[in-house]
Amino acid sequence: MVQDLIWAKLAEHHQATQARPLRALFAEDSARFTDFSARLDDLLLDYSKTAVTAQTRALLLELAEATGVAGQRDAMFAGEAINTTEKRAVLHTALRAPKSHRVLVDGQDVMPAIHETLDRLGAFADGVRGGRIAASDGAPFTDVVNIGIGGSDLGPVMVTLALAPYHDGPRLHYVSNVDGAHIADTLARLDPARTLFIVASKTFTTVETMANAATARRWIAAALGEAAVGAHFAAVSTALDKVAAFGIAPDRVFGFWDWVGGRYSVWSAIGLPVMIAVGPTHFRAFLAGAHAMDEHFRTAPLAHNLPVLLGLIGIWHRDICNYPARAILPYDQRLLRLPAYLQQLDMESNGKRVRKDGSPVERPSGPLVWGEPGTNGQHAFYQLIHQGTDTIPCEFMVAAEGHEPELAHHHRLLLANCLAQSEALMKGRTLEEARELLAKQGLSEADIAALAPHKVFPGNRPSVTLAYRKLDPFTLGRLIALYEHRVFVEAAIWGINAFDQWGVELGKELATALLPVIEGKAPADAHDSSTAGLAGYLTASS
Ligand code: F6P
């Protein structure tokens, strides 16, 4: 097959070029930054600090052609049922398309319903923000608690924090974990009379969310009476019948569709808490940013297409260089939850071991995704990134401008640190340089010999940097959509379905089977001795 040949060429090319350090690539080509960066307006992707050369890029682009990335992309945008195991279309892109677009699913244009829901969401959000939609005593809500987990939590949490400078609505809180500590600690700070709950669950069956929602309902009923419950709850789901059974009035229920995956749902009604926080206008700017990235992904030539390039770099690092992980390192405190968000987006999408046709994936698929904002990470785990025995490709993100002009000095320090890290990773420090440094400090020859090896940085550690003018709603939308499509490109090359998540099923089934054991209603002996032993220990009275 053509693609096997290209994979082989890539491996050969890697073999032939891996001894050439990144330092040398920069020394040889003074225009390397220009040659190996791409832009969408102010959004810049610099991939010059990877080992990708013109030949690497050409081979990777050939791979994208041979695996039909563009065709698969077009099938997604056209509403084909590309989520094959669930026989569903994948149309989170339609959620951020303008009203004038036509997107057909089974011959039906989905755009009118999307915009009708958006308008209803906007009216509800404005109502809560302005006090027209009020608590049972008629006074405005001061606090909104979103109850959801996974895609019904991580997106809104991440975006609410990222858009803090635009937050002028009620305070937002998020409860996800079934651990009672989460809801208890949240409710302890709140006044039931001033609190609105949004129960967010695509399926409205997720145990964690249902348990937290029931606890919240009891809390409101106990404090304000059963009659107050209706005023203090709203819901977001695709399962409207189940929401009705929970007792939430239809005018407070916002639907979405089975062609929106949980981890791709922040653009749908799942974004309601964000809309309440920042207002419908900013939320629409967030959607517009994502749409701009969709259009770029759909139309830009592959060689200049940001999601395609980012995906190909991912493939190069994972499959050709065999790096097991990627670190997400935003130099942007408000992107604190972006690594966690991208963990679900990437690992739930591409953590797969079989292809769409059920055959095994022949190469390593999705990497381990992790990270923390800089500069905090620098004082925690960067030691391993610089001097550990594994190479971890890093993805830096940084804004040219902060939101605090009065603290411009902080921003300059942030920028200097971000650039210093990618430079240090790329350049490293040789033994000779380490020795020179120590000699300058006046150390003895014996001390230099003892200390120098510890001061060596191998360098040659790849990173990409995403730079943008300012983290506003439009840019955040572009950034998230960029990562969504990057995950898509990688999945398309591996031939896997990025839109199902069967891997979370088994744990759920076993938890259901174990609950009677924990409740003392069933014996533990059907389980292995470790599970039974632990259950015995954890349920024994002290
Ligand atoms: O963890 C599995 C999963 O199905 C995720 O894909 C999803 O985002 C999450 O659970 C929550 O599901 P729901 O929105 O249906 O409650």
mmCIF file of N, CA and C in Angstrom, residues 160-225:
data_model
loop_
_atom_site.group_PDB
_atom_site.id
_atom_site.type_symbol
_atom_site.label_atom_id
_atom_site.label_comp_id
_atom_site.label_asym_id
_atom_site.label_seq_id
_atom_site.Cartn_x
_atom_site.Cartn_y
_atom_site.Cartn_z
ATOM 1 N N THR A 160 -14.825 29.008 31.336
ATOM 2 C CA THR A 160 -15.194 30.029 32.335
ATOM 3 C C THR A 160 -13.927 30.659 32.917
ATOM 4 N N LEU A 161 -12.972 29.812 33.244
ATOM 5 C CA LEU A 161 -11.722 30.323 33.819
ATOM 6 C C LEU A 161 -10.933 31.129 32.782
ATOM 7 N N ALA A 162 -10.880 30.609 31.566
ATOM 8 C CA ALA A 162 -10.094 31.284 30.518
ATOM 9 C C ALA A 162 -10.655 32.673 30.219
ATOM 10 N N LEU A 163 -11.982 32.810 30.344
ATOM 11 C CA LEU A 163 -12.606 34.090 29.993
ATOM 12 C C LEU A 163 -12.928 34.935 31.233
ATOM 13 N N ALA A 164 -12.192 34.719 32.289
ATOM 14 C CA ALA A 164 -12.444 35.460 33.539
ATOM 15 C C ALA A 164 -12.515 36.979 33.328
ATOM 16 N N PRO A 165 -11.688 37.579 32.460
ATOM 17 C CA PRO A 165 -11.786 39.033 32.299
ATOM 18 C C PRO A 165 -13.125 39.493 31.712
ATOM 19 N N TYR A 166 -13.886 38.561 31.139
ATOM 20 C CA TYR A 166 -15.170 38.922 30.521
ATOM 21 C C TYR A 166 -16.350 38.530 31.424
ATOM 22 N N HIS A 167 -16.042 37.956 32.587
ATOM 23 C CA HIS A 167 -17.075 37.398 33.471
ATOM 24 C C HIS A 167 -17.763 38.528 34.240
ATOM 25 N N ASP A 168 -18.998 38.836 33.862
ATOM 26 C CA ASP A 168 -19.733 39.881 34.567
ATOM 27 C C ASP A 168 -21.113 39.405 35.009
ATOM 28 N N GLY A 169 -21.339 38.090 34.926
ATOM 29 C CA GLY A 169 -22.613 37.517 35.387
ATOM 30 C C GLY A 169 -22.443 36.949 36.789
ATOM 31 N N PRO A 170 -23.422 36.149 37.241
ATOM 32 C CA PRO A 170 -23.323 35.539 38.572
ATOM 33 C C PRO A 170 -22.073 34.671 38.714
ATOM 34 N N ARG A 171 -21.721 34.374 39.962
ATOM 35 C CA ARG A 171 -20.561 33.494 40.199
ATOM 36 C C ARG A 171 -20.888 32.083 39.689
ATOM 37 N N LEU A 172 -19.885 31.404 39.186
ATOM 38 C CA LEU A 172 -20.068 30.048 38.642
ATOM 39 C C LEU A 172 -19.328 29.030 39.502
ATOM 40 N N HIS A 173 -19.928 27.867 39.690
ATOM 41 C CA HIS A 173 -19.294 26.775 40.433
ATOM 42 C C HIS A 173 -19.541 25.496 39.635
ATOM 43 N N TYR A 174 -18.629 24.572 39.762
ATOM 44 C CA TYR A 174 -18.766 23.317 39.013
ATOM 45 C C TYR A 174 -18.626 22.140 39.962
ATOM 46 N N VAL A 175 -19.593 21.239 39.912
ATOM 47 C CA VAL A 175 -19.513 20.010 40.716
ATOM 48 C C VAL A 175 -19.525 18.841 39.743
ATOM 49 N N SER A 176 -18.517 17.998 39.830
ATOM 50 C CA SER A 176 -18.440 16.861 38.914
ATOM 51 C C SER A 176 -18.263 15.536 39.656
ATOM 52 N N ASN A 177 -17.378 15.503 40.631
ATOM 53 C CA ASN A 177 -16.995 14.230 41.245
ATOM 54 C C ASN A 177 -18.136 13.656 42.087
ATOM 55 N N VAL A 178 -18.294 12.323 42.031
ATOM 56 C CA VAL A 178 -19.324 11.675 42.859
ATOM 57 C C VAL A 178 -18.902 11.683 44.328
ATOM 58 N N ASP A 179 -17.633 11.914 44.584
ATOM 59 C CA ASP A 179 -17.140 12.069 45.955
ATOM 60 C C ASP A 179 -17.958 13.188 46.616
ATOM 61 N N GLY A 180 -18.668 12.842 47.687
ATOM 62 C CA GLY A 180 -19.536 13.823 48.352
ATOM 63 C C GLY A 180 -18.788 15.072 48.786
ATOM 64 N N ALA A 181 -17.463 14.966 48.895
ATOM 65 C CA ALA A 181 -16.666 16.130 49.292
ATOM 66 C C ALA A 181 -16.858 17.275 48.309
ATOM 67 N N HIS A 182 -17.039 16.932 47.027
ATOM 68 C CA HIS A 182 -17.104 17.981 46.009
ATOM 69 C C HIS A 182 -18.364 18.834 46.193
ATOM 70 N N ILE A 183 -19.511 18.153 46.281
ATOM 71 C CA ILE A 183 -20.752 18.942 46.413
ATOM 72 C C ILE A 183 -20.850 19.550 47.806
ATOM 73 N N ALA A 184 -20.378 18.827 48.822
ATOM 74 C CA ALA A 184 -20.468 19.367 50.195
ATOM 75 C C ALA A 184 -19.651 20.648 50.305
ATOM 76 N N ASP A 185 -18.423 20.625 49.795
ATOM 77 C CA ASP A 185 -17.572 21.819 49.905
ATOM 78 C C ASP A 185 -18.146 22.977 49.089
ATOM 79 N N THR A 186 -18.788 22.652 47.968
ATOM 80 C CA THR A 186 -19.368 23.713 47.124
ATOM 81 C C THR A 186 -20.586 24.325 47.796
ATOM 82 N N LEU A 187 -21.487 23.461 48.278
ATOM 83 C CA LEU A 187 -22.728 23.980 48.875
ATOM 84 C C LEU A 187 -22.451 24.733 50.176
ATOM 85 N N ALA A 188 -21.393 24.342 50.855
ATOM 86 C CA ALA A 188 -21.083 24.992 52.143
ATOM 87 C C ALA A 188 -20.877 26.500 51.979
ATOM 88 N N ARG A 189 -20.478 26.902 50.769
ATOM 89 C CA ARG A 189 -20.203 28.329 50.544
ATOM 90 C C ARG A 189 -21.429 29.073 49.992
ATOM 91 N N LEU A 190 -22.526 28.347 49.773
ATOM 92 C CA LEU A 190 -23.638 28.949 49.024
ATOM 93 C C LEU A 190 -24.906 29.101 49.854
ATOM 94 N N ASP A 191 -25.749 30.038 49.397
ATOM 95 C CA ASP A 191 -27.056 30.263 50.010
ATOM 96 C C ASP A 191 -28.091 29.644 49.060
ATOM 97 N N PRO A 192 -28.859 28.651 49.528
ATOM 98 C CA PRO A 192 -29.827 28.010 48.619
ATOM 99 C C PRO A 192 -30.783 29.017 47.976
ATOM 100 N N ALA A 193 -31.141 30.047 48.708
ATOM 101 C CA ALA A 193 -32.106 31.023 48.176
ATOM 102 C C ALA A 193 -31.564 31.770 46.961
ATOM 103 N N ARG A 194 -30.242 31.790 46.789
ATOM 104 C CA ARG A 194 -29.644 32.595 45.709
ATOM 105 C C ARG A 194 -28.972 31.702 44.642
ATOM 106 N N THR A 195 -29.216 30.393 44.711
ATOM 107 C CA THR A 195 -28.443 29.464 43.864
ATOM 108 C C THR A 195 -29.295 28.780 42.802
ATOM 109 N N LEU A 196 -28.812 28.837 41.585
ATOM 110 C CA LEU A 196 -29.439 28.121 40.461
ATOM 111 C C LEU A 196 -28.547 26.936 40.089
ATOM 112 N N PHE A 197 -29.161 25.772 39.887
ATOM 113 C CA PHE A 197 -28.403 24.595 39.446
ATOM 114 C C PHE A 197 -28.700 24.309 37.976
ATOM 115 N N ILE A 198 -27.651 23.964 37.245
ATOM 116 C CA ILE A 198 -27.831 23.463 35.873
ATOM 117 C C ILE A 198 -27.361 22.014 35.893
ATOM 118 N N VAL A 199 -28.260 21.104 35.594
ATOM 119 C CA VAL A 199 -27.866 19.699 35.520
ATOM 120 C C VAL A 199 -27.520 19.420 34.056
ATOM 121 N N ALA A 200 -26.242 19.112 33.805
ATOM 122 C CA ALA A 200 -25.763 18.960 32.425
ATOM 123 C C ALA A 200 -25.320 17.527 32.193
ATOM 124 N N SER A 201 -26.038 16.835 31.338
ATOM 125 C CA SER A 201 -25.648 15.461 31.019
ATOM 126 C C SER A 201 -26.234 15.091 29.668
ATOM 127 N N LYS A 202 -25.361 14.726 28.755
ATOM 128 C CA LYS A 202 -25.836 14.356 27.420
ATOM 129 C C LYS A 202 -26.859 13.221 27.534
ATOM 130 N N THR A 203 -26.520 12.202 28.319
ATOM 131 C CA THR A 203 -27.371 11.009 28.395
ATOM 132 C C THR A 203 -28.402 11.089 29.510
ATOM 133 N N PHE A 204 -28.168 11.930 30.492
ATOM 134 C CA PHE A 204 -28.971 12.037 31.710
ATOM 135 C C PHE A 204 -29.078 10.693 32.445
ATOM 136 N N THR A 205 -27.997 9.905 32.334
ATOM 137 C CA THR A 205 -27.957 8.640 33.076
ATOM 138 C C THR A 205 -26.656 8.530 33.878
ATOM 139 N N THR A 206 -25.726 9.432 33.665
ATOM 140 C CA THR A 206 -24.408 9.305 34.287
ATOM 141 C C THR A 206 -24.543 9.337 35.815
ATOM 142 N N VAL A 207 -24.049 8.273 36.436
ATOM 143 C CA VAL A 207 -24.309 8.058 37.867
ATOM 144 C C VAL A 207 -23.845 9.239 38.715
ATOM 145 N N GLU A 208 -22.647 9.736 38.419
ATOM 146 C CA GLU A 208 -22.085 10.834 39.209
ATOM 147 C C GLU A 208 -23.016 12.049 39.176
ATOM 148 N N THR A 209 -23.448 12.386 37.966
ATOM 149 C CA THR A 209 -24.277 13.586 37.790
ATOM 150 C C THR A 209 -25.648 13.395 38.422
ATOM 151 N N MET A 210 -26.203 12.196 38.248
ATOM 152 C CA MET A 210 -27.536 11.963 38.826
ATOM 153 C C MET A 210 -27.475 12.003 40.355
ATOM 154 N N ALA A 211 -26.396 11.457 40.925
ATOM 155 C CA ALA A 211 -26.272 11.471 42.399
ATOM 156 C C ALA A 211 -26.108 12.907 42.889
ATOM 157 N N ASN A 212 -25.273 13.686 42.225
ATOM 158 C CA ASN A 212 -25.072 15.082 42.649
ATOM 159 C C ASN A 212 -26.339 15.912 42.449
ATOM 160 N N ALA A 213 -27.053 15.646 41.348
ATOM 161 C CA ALA A 213 -28.286 16.403 41.087
ATOM 162 C C ALA A 213 -29.331 16.090 42.161
ATOM 163 N N ALA A 214 -29.436 14.832 42.548
ATOM 164 C CA ALA A 214 -30.424 14.458 43.576
ATOM 165 C C ALA A 214 -30.067 15.120 44.913
ATOM 166 N N THR A 215 -28.775 15.172 45.224
ATOM 167 C CA THR A 215 -28.343 15.818 46.482
ATOM 168 C C THR A 215 -28.670 17.318 46.443
ATOM 169 N N ALA A 216 -28.415 17.932 45.298
ATOM 170 C CA ALA A 216 -28.700 19.368 45.165
ATOM 171 C C ALA A 216 -30.204 19.625 45.303
ATOM 172 N N ARG A 217 -30.983 18.731 44.722
ATOM 173 C CA ARG A 217 -32.448 18.875 44.784
ATOM 174 C C ARG A 217 -32.916 18.796 46.236
ATOM 175 N N ARG A 218 -32.376 17.825 46.973
ATOM 176 C CA ARG A 218 -32.752 17.684 48.393
ATOM 177 C C ARG A 218 -32.356 18.934 49.180
ATOM 178 N N TRP A 219 -31.192 19.483 48.827
ATOM 179 C CA TRP A 219 -30.670 20.676 49.534
ATOM 180 C C TRP A 219 -31.617 21.858 49.349
ATOM 181 N N ILE A 220 -32.084 22.040 48.109
ATOM 182 C CA ILE A 220 -33.015 23.142 47.834
ATOM 183 C C ILE A 220 -34.354 22.874 48.534
ATOM 184 N N ALA A 221 -34.860 21.644 48.385
ATOM 185 C CA ALA A 221 -36.177 21.327 48.973
ATOM 186 C C ALA A 221 -36.129 21.487 50.489
ATOM 187 N N ALA A 222 -35.031 21.051 51.105
ATOM 188 C CA ALA A 222 -34.932 21.140 52.569
ATOM 189 C C ALA A 222 -34.890 22.601 53.023
ATOM 190 N N ALA A 223 -34.220 23.448 52.251
ATOM 191 C CA ALA A 223 -34.056 24.844 52.677
ATOM 192 C C ALA A 223 -35.240 25.724 52.277
ATOM 193 N N LEU A 224 -35.811 25.446 51.094
ATOM 194 C CA LEU A 224 -36.805 26.391 50.559
ATOM 195 C C LEU A 224 -38.182 25.765 50.349
ATOM 196 N N GLY A 225 -38.278 24.462 50.553
ATOM 197 C CA GLY A 225 -39.542 23.764 50.320
ATOM 198 C C GLY A 225 -39.602 23.180 48.919
#
